Amino acid sequence: EEDEEEEEEEDEEKKVADDVDDKSDIVSIPDNSDTSISVTPSDEDAGGAESDSDPAARSKKTETASSPPRPTSTSTELPFTFPMPETPEQLNDIVGALSPADTALALERIRKCHAPTLKEDNRKKTQTFLGLLLQRFEVLAGESPLPAVYLDILAANVAAVAASVPFFAATAARARLEKMSARLRAALRDDETGWPPARTILLLALFAEVFPTTDKQHPVCTPAALYIGNVLAHCAIRGAREAALAVVFGALAAAYSAPAGRVFPEAVSLLSAVVHAAGAAGTKSGKWDAGLPSHLREQVGGPWLAPSLPGGGGGGDATSKKKKKKKKKKKKKKKK
Protein backbone atom coordinates (compact mmCIF):
# COMPACT_ATOMS: atom_id res chain seq x y z
CA GLU A 1 0.00 0.00 0.00
CA GLU A 2 2.82 2.39 0.83
CA ASP A 3 4.41 1.66 -2.56
CA GLU A 4 1.16 2.42 -4.33
CA GLU A 5 0.81 5.72 -2.48
CA GLU A 6 4.34 6.69 -3.44
CA GLU A 7 3.66 5.89 -7.10
CA GLU A 8 0.50 8.01 -7.02
CA GLU A 9 2.42 10.93 -5.52
CA GLU A 10 5.08 10.65 -8.21
CA ASP A 11 2.42 10.66 -10.90
CA GLU A 12 0.85 13.79 -9.46
CA GLU A 13 4.20 15.54 -9.37
CA LYS A 14 4.82 14.65 -13.00
CA LYS A 15 1.44 16.08 -13.95
CA VAL A 16 2.18 19.31 -12.11
CA ALA A 17 5.56 19.56 -13.81
CA ASP A 18 4.00 19.04 -17.19
CA ASP A 19 1.45 21.76 -16.46
CA VAL A 20 4.20 24.16 -15.51
CA ASP A 21 6.09 23.41 -18.72
CA ASP A 22 2.96 24.05 -20.76
CA LYS A 23 2.37 27.40 -19.06
CA SER A 24 5.96 28.44 -19.61
CA ASP A 25 5.46 28.03 -23.34
CA ILE A 26 2.65 30.57 -23.26
CA VAL A 27 4.71 33.24 -21.51
CA SER A 28 5.90 35.95 -23.94
CA ILE A 29 9.61 36.16 -24.50
CA PRO A 30 11.08 39.65 -24.11
CA ASP A 31 12.71 41.25 -27.15
CA ASN A 32 16.47 41.24 -26.74
CA SER A 33 17.33 42.61 -30.14
CA ASP A 34 19.94 44.96 -28.72
CA THR A 35 22.01 42.09 -27.39
CA SER A 36 24.46 40.52 -29.79
CA ILE A 37 24.06 36.81 -30.30
CA SER A 38 26.97 34.75 -31.54
CA VAL A 39 26.05 31.77 -33.60
CA THR A 40 28.53 29.06 -34.47
CA PRO A 41 28.25 28.33 -38.18
CA SER A 42 27.77 24.81 -39.36
CA ASP A 43 29.82 23.12 -42.03
CA GLU A 44 27.55 24.42 -44.81
CA ASP A 45 27.63 27.94 -43.36
CA ALA A 46 31.38 27.75 -43.20
CA GLY A 47 31.51 26.90 -46.87
CA GLY A 48 29.21 29.83 -47.58
CA ALA A 49 31.43 32.12 -45.56
CA GLU A 50 34.43 31.04 -47.58
CA SER A 51 32.55 31.80 -50.77
CA ASP A 52 31.61 35.23 -49.40
CA SER A 53 35.25 36.09 -49.19
CA ASP A 54 35.33 35.97 -53.01
CA PRO A 55 34.56 39.50 -54.35
CA ALA A 56 32.80 38.17 -57.47
CA ALA A 57 30.44 36.04 -55.43
CA ARG A 58 29.88 38.91 -53.03
CA SER A 59 28.92 41.24 -55.88
CA LYS A 60 26.47 38.66 -57.24
CA LYS A 61 24.83 38.38 -53.83
CA THR A 62 24.51 42.13 -53.46
CA GLU A 63 22.93 42.39 -56.91
CA THR A 64 20.40 39.69 -56.15
CA ALA A 65 19.63 41.22 -52.78
CA SER A 66 19.24 44.79 -54.05
CA SER A 67 17.28 44.12 -57.26
CA PRO A 68 13.52 43.69 -56.69
CA PRO A 69 11.76 40.69 -58.18
CA ARG A 70 10.55 41.23 -61.74
CA PRO A 71 6.78 41.32 -62.17
CA THR A 72 5.37 38.47 -64.14
CA SER A 73 3.89 39.52 -67.45
CA THR A 74 0.16 38.85 -67.39
CA SER A 75 -1.57 38.92 -70.78
CA THR A 76 -5.30 39.59 -70.63
CA GLU A 77 -7.03 37.46 -73.24
CA LEU A 78 -10.62 37.82 -74.30
CA PRO A 79 -12.97 34.98 -73.40
CA PHE A 80 -14.20 32.84 -76.24
CA THR A 81 -17.86 33.27 -75.29
CA PHE A 82 -19.69 36.39 -74.18
CA PRO A 83 -23.19 36.75 -72.79
CA MET A 84 -25.63 38.46 -75.11
CA PRO A 85 -26.01 42.06 -73.85
CA GLU A 86 -29.55 43.23 -73.24
CA THR A 87 -28.94 46.86 -72.23
CA PRO A 88 -26.55 49.60 -73.40
CA GLU A 89 -24.78 49.39 -70.05
CA GLN A 90 -24.05 45.69 -70.51
CA LEU A 91 -22.67 46.31 -73.99
CA ASN A 92 -20.52 49.12 -72.67
CA ASP A 93 -19.18 46.85 -69.93
CA ILE A 94 -18.04 44.38 -72.58
CA VAL A 95 -16.47 46.68 -75.19
CA GLY A 96 -16.17 50.02 -73.42
CA ALA A 97 -12.53 49.65 -72.38
CA LEU A 98 -11.28 47.51 -75.29
CA SER A 99 -8.98 48.47 -78.13
CA PRO A 100 -10.37 48.61 -81.68
CA ALA A 101 -9.03 45.14 -82.53
CA ASP A 102 -10.41 43.60 -79.33
CA THR A 103 -13.73 45.38 -79.86
CA ALA A 104 -14.07 43.87 -83.32
CA LEU A 105 -13.18 40.42 -81.97
CA ALA A 106 -15.59 40.65 -79.03
CA LEU A 107 -18.51 41.78 -81.21
CA GLU A 108 -17.78 39.04 -83.72
CA ARG A 109 -17.77 36.39 -80.99
CA ILE A 110 -21.05 37.70 -79.56
CA ARG A 111 -22.61 37.63 -83.00
CA LYS A 112 -21.44 34.11 -83.84
CA CYS A 113 -22.03 32.51 -80.45
CA HIS A 114 -25.64 33.71 -80.44
CA ALA A 115 -26.48 33.27 -84.11
CA PRO A 116 -30.18 32.72 -84.91
CA THR A 117 -29.34 29.46 -86.67
CA LEU A 118 -28.05 27.90 -83.44
CA LYS A 119 -31.14 28.34 -81.29
CA GLU A 120 -34.70 29.57 -81.66
CA ASP A 121 -34.46 32.11 -78.86
CA ASN A 122 -31.37 33.67 -80.42
CA ARG A 123 -33.43 35.52 -83.02
CA LYS A 124 -34.95 37.84 -80.43
CA LYS A 125 -31.56 38.26 -78.81
CA THR A 126 -30.03 39.16 -82.16
CA GLN A 127 -32.73 41.76 -82.75
CA THR A 128 -31.99 43.32 -79.38
CA PHE A 129 -28.28 43.22 -80.18
CA LEU A 130 -28.86 45.06 -83.45
CA GLY A 131 -30.78 47.79 -81.65
CA LEU A 132 -27.94 48.16 -79.15
CA LEU A 133 -25.37 48.42 -81.94
CA LEU A 134 -27.38 51.14 -83.69
CA GLN A 135 -27.79 53.02 -80.44
CA ARG A 136 -24.07 52.81 -79.69
CA PHE A 137 -23.33 53.97 -83.24
CA GLU A 138 -25.49 57.04 -82.67
CA VAL A 139 -23.79 57.80 -79.36
CA LEU A 140 -20.27 57.54 -80.79
CA ALA A 141 -21.28 59.53 -83.88
CA GLY A 142 -22.10 62.49 -81.65
CA GLU A 143 -18.72 62.56 -79.91
CA SER A 144 -15.92 64.99 -80.68
CA PRO A 145 -13.33 64.08 -81.85
CA LEU A 146 -15.05 61.45 -83.92
CA PRO A 147 -13.94 57.86 -83.13
CA ALA A 148 -13.84 56.80 -86.78
CA VAL A 149 -12.16 53.45 -86.11
CA TYR A 150 -14.85 52.31 -83.68
CA LEU A 151 -17.59 53.56 -86.00
CA ASP A 152 -16.19 51.46 -88.84
CA ILE A 153 -16.17 48.40 -86.57
CA LEU A 154 -19.76 49.01 -85.48
CA ALA A 155 -20.85 49.56 -89.09
CA ALA A 156 -19.37 46.22 -90.16
CA ASN A 157 -21.15 44.40 -87.32
CA VAL A 158 -24.44 46.21 -87.99
CA ALA A 159 -24.29 45.05 -91.60
CA ALA A 160 -23.55 41.47 -90.54
CA VAL A 161 -26.34 41.37 -87.94
CA ALA A 162 -28.83 43.06 -90.29
CA ALA A 163 -28.28 40.28 -92.83
CA SER A 164 -29.47 37.70 -90.28
CA VAL A 165 -32.57 39.70 -89.22
CA PRO A 166 -33.42 41.80 -92.31
CA PHE A 167 -37.05 42.57 -91.45
CA PHE A 168 -36.19 43.90 -88.01
CA ALA A 169 -33.25 45.87 -89.44
CA ALA A 170 -35.53 47.60 -91.93
CA THR A 171 -38.06 48.36 -89.19
CA ALA A 172 -35.40 49.88 -86.93
CA ALA A 173 -34.01 52.00 -89.77
CA ARG A 174 -37.50 53.20 -90.77
CA ALA A 175 -38.20 54.27 -87.20
CA ARG A 176 -35.05 56.39 -87.15
CA LEU A 177 -35.87 57.94 -90.52
CA GLU A 178 -39.31 58.93 -89.27
CA LYS A 179 -37.74 60.67 -86.27
CA MET A 180 -35.32 62.48 -88.59
CA SER A 181 -38.18 63.73 -90.75
CA ALA A 182 -40.16 64.89 -87.71
CA ARG A 183 -37.17 66.87 -86.41
CA LEU A 184 -36.63 68.43 -89.83
CA ARG A 185 -40.25 69.57 -90.08
CA ALA A 186 -40.13 71.02 -86.57
CA ALA A 187 -36.91 72.92 -87.30
CA LEU A 188 -38.26 74.41 -90.53
CA ARG A 189 -41.46 75.50 -88.78
CA ASP A 190 -39.38 77.34 -86.18
CA ASP A 191 -37.61 79.31 -88.95
CA GLU A 192 -34.33 77.47 -88.40
CA THR A 193 -31.95 76.42 -91.13
CA GLY A 194 -32.76 72.78 -90.34
CA TRP A 195 -29.43 71.18 -91.22
CA PRO A 196 -29.13 67.84 -89.40
CA PRO A 197 -26.25 67.05 -87.02
CA ALA A 198 -23.33 64.76 -87.75
CA ARG A 199 -25.10 61.83 -86.09
CA THR A 200 -27.85 61.91 -88.71
CA ILE A 201 -25.38 62.21 -91.58
CA LEU A 202 -23.43 59.17 -90.43
CA LEU A 203 -26.61 57.15 -89.95
CA LEU A 204 -27.68 57.94 -93.51
CA ALA A 205 -24.27 56.87 -94.76
CA LEU A 206 -24.59 53.65 -92.72
CA PHE A 207 -27.99 52.86 -94.23
CA ALA A 208 -26.56 53.32 -97.72
CA GLU A 209 -23.93 50.69 -96.91
CA VAL A 210 -26.26 48.21 -95.20
CA PHE A 211 -29.27 48.28 -97.54
CA PRO A 212 -29.32 48.04 -101.35
CA THR A 213 -29.60 51.43 -103.05
CA THR A 214 -30.15 49.99 -106.53
CA ASP A 215 -33.72 48.82 -105.88
CA LYS A 216 -36.46 50.82 -107.54
CA GLN A 217 -38.35 50.97 -104.26
CA HIS A 218 -36.96 49.97 -100.89
CA PRO A 219 -38.49 50.31 -97.41
CA VAL A 220 -35.36 52.07 -96.13
CA CYS A 221 -33.47 53.58 -99.06
CA THR A 222 -36.52 55.24 -100.63
CA PRO A 223 -37.50 57.18 -97.45
CA ALA A 224 -33.83 58.02 -96.86
CA ALA A 225 -33.51 59.45 -100.38
CA LEU A 226 -36.70 61.49 -99.89
CA TYR A 227 -35.33 62.84 -96.61
CA ILE A 228 -32.07 63.88 -98.27
CA GLY A 229 -34.06 65.57 -101.04
CA ASN A 230 -36.09 67.54 -98.49
CA VAL A 231 -32.92 68.67 -96.74
CA LEU A 232 -31.34 69.85 -99.99
CA ALA A 233 -34.52 71.59 -101.11
CA HIS A 234 -35.58 73.38 -97.91
CA CYS A 235 -32.58 73.90 -95.60
CA ALA A 236 -31.14 77.40 -95.93
CA ILE A 237 -27.44 78.22 -96.07
CA ARG A 238 -26.40 81.05 -93.77
CA GLY A 239 -22.71 80.37 -93.26
CA ALA A 240 -19.64 78.55 -94.50
CA ARG A 241 -20.38 75.57 -92.24
CA GLU A 242 -23.84 75.11 -93.72
CA ALA A 243 -22.41 75.44 -97.21
CA ALA A 244 -20.03 72.60 -96.35
CA LEU A 245 -23.01 70.59 -95.06
CA ALA A 246 -24.71 71.12 -98.40
CA VAL A 247 -21.69 69.60 -100.12
CA VAL A 248 -21.75 66.64 -97.71
CA PHE A 249 -25.44 66.02 -98.39
CA GLY A 250 -24.69 66.22 -102.08
CA ALA A 251 -22.23 63.36 -101.58
CA LEU A 252 -24.92 61.40 -99.70
CA ALA A 253 -27.32 61.98 -102.57
CA ALA A 254 -24.73 60.56 -104.94
CA ALA A 255 -24.31 57.50 -102.69
CA TYR A 256 -28.06 56.79 -102.93
CA SER A 257 -28.52 57.59 -106.63
CA ALA A 258 -25.27 56.85 -108.49
CA PRO A 259 -25.28 53.02 -108.07
CA ALA A 260 -28.68 52.85 -109.78
CA GLY A 261 -27.84 55.46 -112.43
CA ARG A 262 -30.36 57.98 -111.09
CA VAL A 263 -30.12 61.76 -110.83
CA PHE A 264 -30.81 63.81 -107.70
CA PRO A 265 -32.28 67.11 -108.99
CA GLU A 266 -32.23 68.83 -105.58
CA ALA A 267 -28.53 68.13 -105.18
CA VAL A 268 -27.71 69.30 -108.69
CA SER A 269 -29.58 72.60 -108.35
CA LEU A 270 -28.29 73.48 -104.87
CA LEU A 271 -24.66 72.57 -105.50
CA SER A 272 -24.65 74.41 -108.82
CA ALA A 273 -25.99 77.48 -107.02
CA VAL A 274 -23.30 77.24 -104.34
CA VAL A 275 -20.58 76.90 -106.97
CA HIS A 276 -22.08 79.75 -109.00
CA ALA A 277 -22.08 82.01 -105.96
CA ALA A 278 -18.51 81.09 -105.13
CA GLY A 279 -17.29 81.84 -108.65
CA ALA A 280 -19.09 85.16 -109.07
CA ALA A 281 -15.89 87.09 -108.34
CA GLY A 282 -14.73 86.57 -111.91
CA THR A 283 -17.87 88.06 -113.48
CA LYS A 284 -18.21 91.66 -114.64
CA SER A 285 -20.89 92.56 -112.14
CA GLY A 286 -19.16 90.83 -109.24
CA LYS A 287 -22.51 89.93 -107.67
CA TRP A 288 -22.80 86.45 -106.24
CA ASP A 289 -26.53 86.11 -107.03
CA ALA A 290 -26.30 87.17 -110.66
CA GLY A 291 -28.22 84.68 -112.79
CA LEU A 292 -29.60 82.60 -109.90
CA PRO A 293 -33.32 81.86 -109.57
CA SER A 294 -35.10 83.61 -106.73
CA HIS A 295 -35.69 80.48 -104.63
CA LEU A 296 -32.02 79.46 -104.86
CA ARG A 297 -30.96 83.03 -104.12
CA GLU A 298 -32.98 82.94 -100.92
CA GLN A 299 -31.77 79.48 -100.00
CA VAL A 300 -28.06 80.05 -100.63
CA GLY A 301 -27.95 83.48 -99.03
CA GLY A 302 -24.40 84.43 -99.98
CA PRO A 303 -21.07 83.34 -101.48
CA TRP A 304 -20.08 81.41 -98.39
CA LEU A 305 -17.42 79.35 -100.16
CA ALA A 306 -15.76 82.41 -101.74
CA PRO A 307 -13.73 84.30 -99.09
CA SER A 308 -12.87 87.15 -101.44
CA LEU A 309 -16.49 88.19 -101.94
CA PRO A 310 -18.57 90.33 -99.54
CA GLY A 311 -20.36 88.09 -97.10
CA GLY A 312 -18.17 85.11 -97.95
CA GLY A 313 -16.58 82.87 -95.37
CA GLY A 314 -13.15 83.64 -94.01
CA GLY A 315 -12.92 87.42 -94.09
CA GLY A 316 -15.03 88.53 -97.06
CA ASP A 317 -16.36 91.50 -95.12
CA ALA A 318 -12.85 92.77 -94.39
CA THR A 319 -11.87 92.67 -98.05
CA SER A 320 -15.02 94.54 -99.07
CA LYS A 321 -14.27 97.28 -96.54
CA LYS A 322 -10.78 97.68 -97.95
CA LYS A 323 -12.17 98.02 -101.47
CA LYS A 324 -14.64 100.66 -100.32
CA LYS A 325 -11.86 102.64 -98.64
CA LYS A 326 -9.78 102.54 -101.82
CA LYS A 327 -12.73 103.80 -103.87
CA LYS A 328 -13.29 106.69 -101.47
CA LYS A 329 -9.63 107.67 -101.67
CA LYS A 330 -9.75 107.66 -105.47
CA LYS A 331 -12.86 109.85 -105.47
CA LYS A 332 -11.21 112.36 -103.13
CA LYS A 333 -8.13 112.55 -105.36
CA LYS A 334 -10.28 113.18 -108.43
CA LYS A 335 -12.15 116.00 -106.69
CA LYS A 336 -8.89 117.65 -105.66
PDB file of C-alpha atoms in Angstrom, residues 44 46-47 53 69 93 96 103 115 119 131 138-139 162 167 181 189 193 205-206 213 244-246 254 321 333:
ATOM      1  CA  GLU A  44      27.547  24.422 -44.806  1.00  0.00           C
ATOM      2  CA  ALA A  46      31.376  27.751 -43.200  1.00  0.00           C
ATOM      3  CA  GLY A  47      31.514  26.896 -46.871  1.00  0.00           C
ATOM      4  CA  SER A  53      35.247  36.091 -49.192  1.00  0.00           C
ATOM      5  CA  PRO A  69      11.756  40.687 -58.177  1.00  0.00           C
ATOM      6  CA  ASP A  93     -19.177  46.845 -69.930  1.00  0.00           C
ATOM      7  CA  GLY A  96     -16.172  50.019 -73.419  1.00  0.00           C
ATOM      8  CA  THR A 103     -13.728  45.378 -79.855  1.00  0.00           C
ATOM      9  CA  ALA A 115     -26.479  33.275 -84.107  1.00  0.00           C
ATOM     10  CA  LYS A 119     -31.136  28.344 -81.289  1.00  0.00           C
ATOM     11  CA  GLY A 131     -30.779  47.787 -81.648  1.00  0.00           C
ATOM     12  CA  GLU A 138     -25.487  57.041 -82.673  1.00  0.00           C
ATOM     13  CA  VAL A 139     -23.786  57.802 -79.361  1.00  0.00           C
ATOM     14  CA  ALA A 162     -28.828  43.057 -90.286  1.00  0.00           C
ATOM     15  CA  PHE A 167     -37.048  42.570 -91.451  1.00  0.00           C
ATOM     16  CA  SER A 181     -38.183  63.727 -90.749  1.00  0.00           C
ATOM     17  CA  ARG A 189     -41.459  75.501 -88.777  1.00  0.00           C
ATOM     18  CA  THR A 193     -31.951  76.417 -91.128  1.00  0.00           C
ATOM     19  CA  ALA A 205     -24.267  56.868 -94.762  1.00  0.00           C
ATOM     20  CA  LEU A 206     -24.588  53.654 -92.724  1.00  0.00           C
ATOM     21  CA  THR A 213     -29.601  51.425-103.049  1.00  0.00           C
ATOM     22  CA  ALA A 244     -20.032  72.600 -96.348  1.00  0.00           C
ATOM     23  CA  LEU A 245     -23.007  70.585 -95.056  1.00  0.00           C
ATOM     24  CA  ALA A 246     -24.711  71.118 -98.401  1.00  0.00           C
ATOM     25  CA  ALA A 254     -24.729  60.562-104.944  1.00  0.00           C
ATOM     26  CA  LYS A 321     -14.269  97.283 -96.539  1.00  0.00           C
ATOM     27  CA  LYS A 333      -8.134 112.547-105.355  1.00  0.00           C
TER      28      LYS A 333
END
